[in-house]
Coordinates of C-alpha atoms and ligand atoms in Angstrom, one line a residue:
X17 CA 0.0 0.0 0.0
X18 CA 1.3 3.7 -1.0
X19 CA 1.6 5.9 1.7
X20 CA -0.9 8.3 1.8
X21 CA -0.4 11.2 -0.4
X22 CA 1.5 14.7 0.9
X23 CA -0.6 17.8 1.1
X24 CA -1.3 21.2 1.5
X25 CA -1.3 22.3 5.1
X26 CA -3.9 25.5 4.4
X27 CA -5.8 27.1 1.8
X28 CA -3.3 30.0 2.0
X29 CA -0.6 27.9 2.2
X30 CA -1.6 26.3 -1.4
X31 CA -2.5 29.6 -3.0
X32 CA 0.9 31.2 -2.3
X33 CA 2.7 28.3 -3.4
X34 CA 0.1 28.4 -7.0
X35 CA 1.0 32.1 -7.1
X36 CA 4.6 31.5 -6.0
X37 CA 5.0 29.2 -9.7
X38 CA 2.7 32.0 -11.5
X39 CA 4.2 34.9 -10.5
X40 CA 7.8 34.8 -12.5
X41 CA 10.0 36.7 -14.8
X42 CA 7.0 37.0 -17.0
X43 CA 5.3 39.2 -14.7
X44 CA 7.8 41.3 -13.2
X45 CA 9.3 42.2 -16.9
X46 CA 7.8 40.4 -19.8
X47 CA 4.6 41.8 -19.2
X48 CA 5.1 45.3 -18.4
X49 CA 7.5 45.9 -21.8
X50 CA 4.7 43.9 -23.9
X51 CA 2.0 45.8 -22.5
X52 CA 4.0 49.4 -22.9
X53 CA 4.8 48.2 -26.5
X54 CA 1.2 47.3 -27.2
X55 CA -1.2 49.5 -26.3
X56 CA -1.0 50.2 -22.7
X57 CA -4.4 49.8 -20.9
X58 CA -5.6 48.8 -24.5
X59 CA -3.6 45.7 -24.0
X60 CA -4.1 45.5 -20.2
X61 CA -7.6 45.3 -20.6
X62 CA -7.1 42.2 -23.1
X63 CA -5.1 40.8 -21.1
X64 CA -7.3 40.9 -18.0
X65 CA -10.0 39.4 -20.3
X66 CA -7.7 36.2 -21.6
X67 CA -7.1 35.5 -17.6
X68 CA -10.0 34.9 -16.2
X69 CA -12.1 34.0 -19.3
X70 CA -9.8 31.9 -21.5
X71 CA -6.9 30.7 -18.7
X72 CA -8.5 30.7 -15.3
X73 CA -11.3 27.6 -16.9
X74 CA -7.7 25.9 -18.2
X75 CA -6.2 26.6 -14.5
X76 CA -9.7 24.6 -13.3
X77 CA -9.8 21.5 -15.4
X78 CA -5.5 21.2 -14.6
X79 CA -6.4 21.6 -10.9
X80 CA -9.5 19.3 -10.8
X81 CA -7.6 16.6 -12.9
X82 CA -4.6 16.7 -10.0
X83 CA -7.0 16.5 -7.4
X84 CA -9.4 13.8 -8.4
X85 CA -6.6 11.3 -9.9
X86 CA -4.4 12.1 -6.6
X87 CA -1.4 11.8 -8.7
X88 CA 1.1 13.6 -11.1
X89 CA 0.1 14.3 -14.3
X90 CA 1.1 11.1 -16.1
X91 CA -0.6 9.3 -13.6
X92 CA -3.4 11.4 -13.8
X93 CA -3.7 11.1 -17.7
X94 CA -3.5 7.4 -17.3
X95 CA -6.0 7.0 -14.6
X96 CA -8.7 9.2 -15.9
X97 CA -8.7 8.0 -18.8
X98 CA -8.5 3.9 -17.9
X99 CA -4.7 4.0 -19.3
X100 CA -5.4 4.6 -23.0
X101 CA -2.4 4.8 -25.1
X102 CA -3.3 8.0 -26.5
X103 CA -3.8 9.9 -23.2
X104 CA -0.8 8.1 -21.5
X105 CA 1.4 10.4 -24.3
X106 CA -0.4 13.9 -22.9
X107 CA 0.8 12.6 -19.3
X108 CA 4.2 12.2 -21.0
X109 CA 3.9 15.5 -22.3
X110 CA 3.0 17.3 -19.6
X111 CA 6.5 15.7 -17.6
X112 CA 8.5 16.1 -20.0
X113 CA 7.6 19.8 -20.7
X114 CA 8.7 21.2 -17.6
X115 CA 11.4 19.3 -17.1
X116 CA 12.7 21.0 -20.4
X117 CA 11.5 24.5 -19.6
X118 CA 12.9 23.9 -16.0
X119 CA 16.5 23.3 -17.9
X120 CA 16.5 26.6 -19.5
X121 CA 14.6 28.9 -16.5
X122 CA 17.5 27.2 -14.2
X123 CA 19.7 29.1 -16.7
X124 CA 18.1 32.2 -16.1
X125 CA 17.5 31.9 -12.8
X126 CA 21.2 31.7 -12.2
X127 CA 22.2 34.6 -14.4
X128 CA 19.9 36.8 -11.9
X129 CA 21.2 35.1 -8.8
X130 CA 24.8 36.0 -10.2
X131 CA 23.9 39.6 -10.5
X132 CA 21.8 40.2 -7.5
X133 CA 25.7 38.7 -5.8
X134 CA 27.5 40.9 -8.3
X135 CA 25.7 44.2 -7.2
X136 CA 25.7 42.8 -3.4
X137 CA 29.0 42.9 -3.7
X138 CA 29.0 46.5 -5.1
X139 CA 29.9 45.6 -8.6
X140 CA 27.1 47.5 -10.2
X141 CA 29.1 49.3 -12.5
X142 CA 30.7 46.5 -13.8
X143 CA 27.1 44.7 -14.6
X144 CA 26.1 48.6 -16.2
X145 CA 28.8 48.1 -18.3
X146 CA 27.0 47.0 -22.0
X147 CA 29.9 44.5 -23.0
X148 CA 29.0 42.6 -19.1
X149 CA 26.7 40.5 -19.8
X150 CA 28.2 38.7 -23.3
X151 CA 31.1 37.7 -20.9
X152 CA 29.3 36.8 -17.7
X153 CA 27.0 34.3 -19.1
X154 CA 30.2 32.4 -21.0
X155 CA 32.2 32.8 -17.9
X156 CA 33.4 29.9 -15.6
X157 CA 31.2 31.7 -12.6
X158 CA 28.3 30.8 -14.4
X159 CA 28.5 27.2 -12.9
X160 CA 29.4 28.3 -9.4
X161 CA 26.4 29.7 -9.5
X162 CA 24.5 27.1 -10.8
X163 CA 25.6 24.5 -8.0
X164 CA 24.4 27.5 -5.1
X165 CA 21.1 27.8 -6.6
X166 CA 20.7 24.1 -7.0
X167 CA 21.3 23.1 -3.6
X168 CA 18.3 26.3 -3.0
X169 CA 16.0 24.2 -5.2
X170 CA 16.8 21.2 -3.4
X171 CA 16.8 22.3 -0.1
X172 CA 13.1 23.3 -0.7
X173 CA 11.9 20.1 -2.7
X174 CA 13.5 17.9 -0.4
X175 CA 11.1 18.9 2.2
X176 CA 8.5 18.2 1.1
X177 CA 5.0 19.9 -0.4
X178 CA 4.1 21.2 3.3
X179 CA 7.5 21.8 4.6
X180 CA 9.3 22.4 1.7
X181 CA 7.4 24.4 -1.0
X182 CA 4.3 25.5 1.2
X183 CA 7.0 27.2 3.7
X184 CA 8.8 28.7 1.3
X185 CA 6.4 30.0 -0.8
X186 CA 4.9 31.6 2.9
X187 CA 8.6 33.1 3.4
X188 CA 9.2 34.2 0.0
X189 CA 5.8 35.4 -1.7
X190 CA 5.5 37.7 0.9
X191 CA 8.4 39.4 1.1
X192 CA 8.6 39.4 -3.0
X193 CA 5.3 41.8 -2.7
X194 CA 6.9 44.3 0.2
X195 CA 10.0 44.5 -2.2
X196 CA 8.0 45.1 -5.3
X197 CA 5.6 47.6 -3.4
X198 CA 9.2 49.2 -1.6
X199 CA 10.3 49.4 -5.3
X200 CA 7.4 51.2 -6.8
X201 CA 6.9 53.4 -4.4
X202 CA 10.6 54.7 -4.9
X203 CA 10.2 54.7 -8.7
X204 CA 7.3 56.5 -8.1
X205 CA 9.2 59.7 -6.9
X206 CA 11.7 60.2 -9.4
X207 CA 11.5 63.1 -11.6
X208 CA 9.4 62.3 -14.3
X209 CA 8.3 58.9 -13.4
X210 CA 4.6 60.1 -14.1
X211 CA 5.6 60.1 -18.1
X212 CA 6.1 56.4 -17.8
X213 CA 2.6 55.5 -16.1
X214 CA 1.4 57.7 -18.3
X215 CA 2.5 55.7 -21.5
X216 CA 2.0 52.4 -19.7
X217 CA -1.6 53.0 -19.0
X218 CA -2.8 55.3 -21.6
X219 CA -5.1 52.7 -24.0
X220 CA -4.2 53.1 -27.6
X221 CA -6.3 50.8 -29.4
X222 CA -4.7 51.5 -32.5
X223 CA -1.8 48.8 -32.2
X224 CA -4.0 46.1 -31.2
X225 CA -3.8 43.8 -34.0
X226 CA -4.1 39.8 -34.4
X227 CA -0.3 39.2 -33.0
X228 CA -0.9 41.4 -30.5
X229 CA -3.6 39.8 -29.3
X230 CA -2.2 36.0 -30.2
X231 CA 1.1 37.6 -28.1
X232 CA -1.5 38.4 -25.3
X233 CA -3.2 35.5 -24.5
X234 CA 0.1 33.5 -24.9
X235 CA 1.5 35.6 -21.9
X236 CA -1.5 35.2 -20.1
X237 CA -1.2 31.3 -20.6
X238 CA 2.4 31.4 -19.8
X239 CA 1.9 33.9 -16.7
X240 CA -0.3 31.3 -15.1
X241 CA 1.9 28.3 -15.5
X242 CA -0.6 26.6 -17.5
X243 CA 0.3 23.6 -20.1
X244 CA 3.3 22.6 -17.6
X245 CA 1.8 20.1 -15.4
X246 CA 2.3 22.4 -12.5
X247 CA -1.3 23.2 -11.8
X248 CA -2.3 19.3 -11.9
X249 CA 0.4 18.4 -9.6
X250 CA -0.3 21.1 -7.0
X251 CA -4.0 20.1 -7.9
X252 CA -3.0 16.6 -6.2
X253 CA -1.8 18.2 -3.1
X254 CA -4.9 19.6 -2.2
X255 CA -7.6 18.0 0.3
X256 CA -11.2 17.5 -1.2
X257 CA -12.3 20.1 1.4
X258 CA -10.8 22.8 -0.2
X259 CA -12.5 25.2 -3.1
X260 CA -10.5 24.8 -6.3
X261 CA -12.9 27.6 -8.1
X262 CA -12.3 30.2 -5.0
X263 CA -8.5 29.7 -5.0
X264 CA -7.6 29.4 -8.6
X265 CA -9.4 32.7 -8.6
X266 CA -7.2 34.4 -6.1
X267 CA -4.1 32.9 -8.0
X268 CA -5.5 34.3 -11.5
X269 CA -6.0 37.7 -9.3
X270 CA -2.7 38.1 -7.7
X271 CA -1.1 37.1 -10.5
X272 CA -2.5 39.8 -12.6
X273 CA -1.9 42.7 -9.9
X274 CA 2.1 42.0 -9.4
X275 CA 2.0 41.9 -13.2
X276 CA 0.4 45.2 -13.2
X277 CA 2.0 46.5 -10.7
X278 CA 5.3 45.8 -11.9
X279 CA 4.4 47.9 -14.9
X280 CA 4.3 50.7 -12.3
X281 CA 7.8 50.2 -11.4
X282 CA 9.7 49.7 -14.8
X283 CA 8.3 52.0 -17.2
X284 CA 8.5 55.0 -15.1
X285 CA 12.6 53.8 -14.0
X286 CA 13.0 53.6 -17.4
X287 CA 11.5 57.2 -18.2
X288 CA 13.0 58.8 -15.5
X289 CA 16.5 57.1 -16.6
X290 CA 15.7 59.0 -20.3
X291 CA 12.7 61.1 -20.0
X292 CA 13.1 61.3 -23.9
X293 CA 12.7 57.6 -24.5
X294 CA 10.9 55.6 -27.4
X295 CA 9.5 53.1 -26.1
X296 CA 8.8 51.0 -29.3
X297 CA 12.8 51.0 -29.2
X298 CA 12.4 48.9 -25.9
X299 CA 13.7 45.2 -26.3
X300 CA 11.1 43.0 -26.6
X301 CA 13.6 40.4 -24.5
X302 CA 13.1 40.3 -21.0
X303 CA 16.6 39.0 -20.4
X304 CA 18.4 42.2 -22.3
X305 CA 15.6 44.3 -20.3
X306 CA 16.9 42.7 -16.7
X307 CA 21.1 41.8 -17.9
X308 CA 21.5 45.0 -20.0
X309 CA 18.8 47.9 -19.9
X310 CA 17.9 47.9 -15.8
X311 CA 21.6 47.7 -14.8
X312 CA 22.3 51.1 -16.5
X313 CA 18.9 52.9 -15.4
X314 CA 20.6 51.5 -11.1
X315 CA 23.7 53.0 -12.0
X316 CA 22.6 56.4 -12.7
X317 CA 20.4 56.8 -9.4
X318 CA 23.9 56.6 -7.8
X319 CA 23.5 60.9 -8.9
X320 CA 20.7 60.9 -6.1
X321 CA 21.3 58.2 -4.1
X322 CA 25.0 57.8 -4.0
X323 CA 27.3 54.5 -5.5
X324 CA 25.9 52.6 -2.2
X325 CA 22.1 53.3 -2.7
X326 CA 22.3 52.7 -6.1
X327 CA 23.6 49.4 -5.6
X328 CA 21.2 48.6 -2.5
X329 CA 18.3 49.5 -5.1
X330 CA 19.5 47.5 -7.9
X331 CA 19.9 44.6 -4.9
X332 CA 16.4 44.9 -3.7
X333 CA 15.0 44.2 -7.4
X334 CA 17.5 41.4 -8.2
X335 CA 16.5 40.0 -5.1
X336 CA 12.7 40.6 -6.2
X337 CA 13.4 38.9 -9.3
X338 CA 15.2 35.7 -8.1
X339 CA 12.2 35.3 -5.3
X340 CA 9.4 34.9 -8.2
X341 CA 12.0 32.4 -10.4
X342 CA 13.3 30.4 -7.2
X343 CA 9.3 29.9 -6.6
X344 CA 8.3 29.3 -10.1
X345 CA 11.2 27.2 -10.9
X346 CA 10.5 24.5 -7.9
X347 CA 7.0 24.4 -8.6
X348 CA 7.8 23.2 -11.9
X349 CA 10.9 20.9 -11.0
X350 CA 8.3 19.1 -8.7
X351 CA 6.2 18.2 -11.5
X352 CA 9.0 15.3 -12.9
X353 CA 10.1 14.6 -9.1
X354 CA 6.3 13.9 -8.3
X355 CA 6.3 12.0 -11.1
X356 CA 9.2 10.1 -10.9
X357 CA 7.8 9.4 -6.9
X358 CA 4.4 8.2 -7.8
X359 CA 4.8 6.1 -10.8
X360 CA 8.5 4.3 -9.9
X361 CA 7.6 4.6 -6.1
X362 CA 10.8 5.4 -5.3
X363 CA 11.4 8.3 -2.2
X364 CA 11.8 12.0 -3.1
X365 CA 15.5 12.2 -2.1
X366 CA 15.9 9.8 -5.1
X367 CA 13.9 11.5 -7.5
X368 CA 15.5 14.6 -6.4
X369 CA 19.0 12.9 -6.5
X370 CA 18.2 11.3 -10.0
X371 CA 16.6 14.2 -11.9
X372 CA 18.7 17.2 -10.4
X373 CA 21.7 15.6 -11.9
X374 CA 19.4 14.7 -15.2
X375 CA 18.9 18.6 -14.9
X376 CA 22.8 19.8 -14.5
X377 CA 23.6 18.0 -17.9
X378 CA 20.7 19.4 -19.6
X379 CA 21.4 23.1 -18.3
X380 CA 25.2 23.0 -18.4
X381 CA 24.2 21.8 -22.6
X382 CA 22.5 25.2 -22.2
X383 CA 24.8 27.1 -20.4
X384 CA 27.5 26.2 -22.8
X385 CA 25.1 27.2 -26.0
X386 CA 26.2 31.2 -25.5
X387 CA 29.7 31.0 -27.6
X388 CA 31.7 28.2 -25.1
X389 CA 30.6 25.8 -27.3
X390 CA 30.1 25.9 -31.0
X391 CA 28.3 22.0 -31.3
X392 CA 25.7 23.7 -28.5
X393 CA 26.3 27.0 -29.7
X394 CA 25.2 26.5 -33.4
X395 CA 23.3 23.2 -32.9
X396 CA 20.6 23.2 -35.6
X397 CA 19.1 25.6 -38.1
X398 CA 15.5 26.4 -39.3
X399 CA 13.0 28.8 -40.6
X400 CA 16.3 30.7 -42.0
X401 CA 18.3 31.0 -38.6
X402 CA 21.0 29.3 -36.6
X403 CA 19.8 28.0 -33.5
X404 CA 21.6 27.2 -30.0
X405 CA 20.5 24.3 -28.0
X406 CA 19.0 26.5 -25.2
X407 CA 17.1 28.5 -28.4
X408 CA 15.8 24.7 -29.6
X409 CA 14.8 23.9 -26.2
X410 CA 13.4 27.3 -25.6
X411 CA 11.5 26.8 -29.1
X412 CA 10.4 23.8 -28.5
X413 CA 8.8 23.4 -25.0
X414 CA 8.2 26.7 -24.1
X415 CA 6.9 28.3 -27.2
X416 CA 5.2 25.8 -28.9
X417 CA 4.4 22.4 -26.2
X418 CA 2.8 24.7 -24.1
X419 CA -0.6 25.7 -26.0
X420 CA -0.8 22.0 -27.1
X421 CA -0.8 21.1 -23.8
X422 CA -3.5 23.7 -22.5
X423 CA -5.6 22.0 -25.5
X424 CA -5.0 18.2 -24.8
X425 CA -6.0 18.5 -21.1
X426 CA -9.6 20.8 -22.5
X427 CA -10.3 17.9 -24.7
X428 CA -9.0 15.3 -22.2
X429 CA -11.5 16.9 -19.4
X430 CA -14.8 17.2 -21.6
X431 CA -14.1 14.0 -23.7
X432 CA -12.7 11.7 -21.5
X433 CA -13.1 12.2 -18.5
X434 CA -16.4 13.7 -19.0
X435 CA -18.5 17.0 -17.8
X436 CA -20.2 15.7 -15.3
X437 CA -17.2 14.1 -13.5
X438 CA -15.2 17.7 -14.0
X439 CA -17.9 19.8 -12.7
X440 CA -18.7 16.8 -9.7
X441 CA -15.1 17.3 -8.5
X442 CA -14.8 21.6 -8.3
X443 CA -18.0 21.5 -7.0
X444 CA -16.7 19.4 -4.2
X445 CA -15.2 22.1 -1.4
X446 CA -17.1 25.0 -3.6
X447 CA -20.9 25.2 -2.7
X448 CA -21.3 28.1 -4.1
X449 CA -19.7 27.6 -7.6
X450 CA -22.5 24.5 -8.2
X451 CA -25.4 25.6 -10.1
X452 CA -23.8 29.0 -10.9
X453 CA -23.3 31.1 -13.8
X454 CA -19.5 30.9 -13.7
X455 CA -20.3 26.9 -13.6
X456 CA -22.1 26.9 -17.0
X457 CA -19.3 29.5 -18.8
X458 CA -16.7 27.1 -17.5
X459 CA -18.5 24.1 -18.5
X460 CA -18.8 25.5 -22.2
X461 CA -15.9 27.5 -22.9
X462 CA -13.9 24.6 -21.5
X463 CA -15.1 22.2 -24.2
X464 CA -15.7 24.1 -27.3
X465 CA -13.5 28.2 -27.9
X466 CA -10.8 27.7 -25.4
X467 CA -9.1 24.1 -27.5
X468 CA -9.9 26.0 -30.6
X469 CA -8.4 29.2 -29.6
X470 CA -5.7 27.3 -28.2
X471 CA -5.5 25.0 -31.6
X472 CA -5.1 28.2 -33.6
X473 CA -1.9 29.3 -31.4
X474 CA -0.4 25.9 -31.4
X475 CA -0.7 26.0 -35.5
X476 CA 0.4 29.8 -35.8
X477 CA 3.4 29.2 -33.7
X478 CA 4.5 25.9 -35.7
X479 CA 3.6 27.8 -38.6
X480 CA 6.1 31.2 -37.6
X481 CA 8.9 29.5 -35.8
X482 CA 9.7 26.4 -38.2
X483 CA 8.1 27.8 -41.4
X484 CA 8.8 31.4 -41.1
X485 CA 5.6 31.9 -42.0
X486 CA 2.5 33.7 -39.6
X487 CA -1.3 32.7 -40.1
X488 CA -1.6 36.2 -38.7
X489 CA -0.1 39.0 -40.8
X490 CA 1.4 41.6 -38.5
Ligands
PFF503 N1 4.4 32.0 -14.6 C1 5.8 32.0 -14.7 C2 6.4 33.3 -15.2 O1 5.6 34.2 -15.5 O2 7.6 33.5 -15.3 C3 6.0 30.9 -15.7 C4 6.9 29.8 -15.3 C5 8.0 29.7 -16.0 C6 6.6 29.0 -14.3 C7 8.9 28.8 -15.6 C8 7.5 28.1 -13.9 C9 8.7 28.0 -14.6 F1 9.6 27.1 -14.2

């Protein structure tokens, strides 16, 4: 007989750990440079609307499928659907996924760790300097780094969903809002900061157009870490008392308001950096935003705030930013660990043990595709353009897995598994969701718009990335 299964020790507990995985790099800088780029409250507003009308039903079947099957998400696929062939390759997918997207956010993750130690350390004008980052990320530090933050993930993971994740998530979520709300508030009264709400927020409808809104909804998506199997693992760490619909909302809320309010600290640093800025000239990249842009706009407060405050500033947001990846990235590391625990039954030191060092090869492949290497440097080639290996897997799993996944598990739920048994489990723990409104729209949207919306991404991205060609002209 298993052991019974880990849990959840409180409703708050499991919706700051959900949040925790959400709220990432996406939120703190993808989001606010796409939505300045795109028609400010214009996009906003869309964006808002592809949350909670397209993702938050996606975030309910992943949940409800994790918590009825009580397993990870192959298990989950292969239970629900009496271990059909067909099914048993979603579950695949949606372990294999993050395990890949968790190879190249490792990456990342340790780049930021490194600079929030570099401008610790008081080395800020070495990371403002443009030609920093090229070297940094094919220097030998790189895997110093790597092993620090590694032994972070594991220490967390190792304990366990309630002493491990839960705990941190309680330590860290909270102190990644004070920081962001510190942060704001300081941006906030620089000269001319009001030039950058002002361009963030101001709707112009006029550059909404269909790859503005395909690039919306796949942030949203994305933003909510939906399509990774994160959702249906945490899902199976919840008790049968607890209301999926009431906390998936909060998650799809607080998600939303740290991505907006993040918008409230970047543009106006950036327009108070160079009050004469064009934005459109903004990189759409988050990683030049964080590695190259930010760096420059820390070192010039050191006019007002001295060398020192500059650097305890630039700290204080490195710090911000390695909180929402350290929370994201072991949410979604989890997801193959479960896996490995539930269907091999072996203990979660070994799956920890097995797949961390699964992990190191696969990220040091990455780490190794910025110039050290040439094989993993130049490793492939399509749709007119030499890829790296961390491009492929970045190409791959992140870009174009992900929607296919977010479709697999709407068909899965209102196919296979079957309405009745979907809307049986939410309802469980949720009085007040049976019978209402927000019932039927999920019920509906869940098996008919959302796969096809979903459908037309996967096809549009397969379409751009491989083909070079878009189903949407821009
Ligand atoms: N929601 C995360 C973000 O916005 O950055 C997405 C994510 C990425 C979650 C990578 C987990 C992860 F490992």
């Amino acid at each position: 007989m298993s052991a019974s299964r880990e849990e959840f020790g409180s409703r708050l507990g499991f919706i700051l750990a959900a949040a925790g995985s959400a709220v990432g790099i996406g939120n703190l800088v993808g989001f606010p440079v796409g939505a300045a780029k795109n028609g400010g409250g214009a996009f906003l507003l869309m964006y808002a609307l592809f949350v909670f009308l397209i993702c938050l039903p996606v975030m309910l079947a992943e949940m409800s499928v994790g918590r009825h099957a009580g397993k990870d998400p192959l298990g989950a696929y292969t239970k629900l659907s009496g271990g059909a062939w067909q099914w048993k390759i979603a579950g695949w997918l949606s372990i294999i996924t993050p395990f890949m997207i968790a190879v190249f956010y490792l990456v990342i993750t340790v780049w930021i760790f490194g600079y929030l130690v570099e401008s610790t350390l008081g080395n800020l004008d070495e990371l403002a300097n443009p030609e920093t980052f090229g070297t940094f990320i094919q220097g030998q530090s790189v895997f110093y780094y790597m092993v620090a933050v590694l032994a972070i993930v594991y220490l967390i993971l190792q304990g366990g969903v309630k002493d491990g994740i839960e705990k941190a998530a309680k330590l860290l979520m909270p102190s990644l809002f004070v920081m962001l709300l510190v942060l704001v508030g300081f941006v906030l009264t620089r000269d001319n900061a009001l030039a950058g709400v002002e361009y963030y927020l101001v709707p112009d409808f006029s550059k909404i157009d269909a790859s503005v809104v395909n690039g919306a909804l796949s942030q949203a998506f994305f933003s909510l870490s939906l399509g990774m199997g994160i959702m249906i693992t945490y899902g199976s760490y919840i008790n049968k008392r607890a209301d999926i619909p009431g906390s998936a909302k909060l998650v799809a809320l607080t998600d939303t308001l740290v991505a907006f309010v993040a918008g409230l600290m970047i543009l106006p640093a950036i327009f108070s950096f160079n009050p004469n800025i064009d934005p459109s000239e903004l990189s759409e990249s988050s990683i030049s935003m964080i590695f190259s842009f930010l760096p420059k706009i820390f070192l010039a407060l050191q006019a007002s705030l001295g060398y020192f405050g500059a650097s305890a500033v630039a700290s204080v947001f490195f710090l911000l930013v390695f909180f929402a990846a350290i929370t994201s990235i072991v949410s979604i590391f989890e997801v193959p660990v479960a896996a490995l625990m539930d269907e091999k039954g072996v203990s979660r030191k070994s799956a920890l043990g097995l797949l961390g060092l699964l992990l190191v090869v696969f990220a040091v492949c990455c780490a190794l595709s910025f110039g050290m290497v040439s094989f993993f440097t130049e490793f492939t080639s399509y749709a007119g353009a030499t890829k790296s290996f961390f491009d492929i897997v970045y190409d791959v799993f992140y870009d174009t897995i992900l929607p296919l996944n977010g479709l697999l598990i709407c068909l899965f739920v209102i196919y296979r598994w079957k309405k009745h048994n979907f809307n049986a489990e939410l309802d469980q723990g949720a009085p007040k969701y049976k019978g209402s409104l927000f019932e039927r729209y999920v019920d509906i949207s869940v098996g008919t718009f959302i796969p096809v919306i979903l459908a037309v991404i996967f096809v549009n991205t397969v379409a751009v990335k491989y083909f070079g060609v878009s189903l949407f002209a821009s």
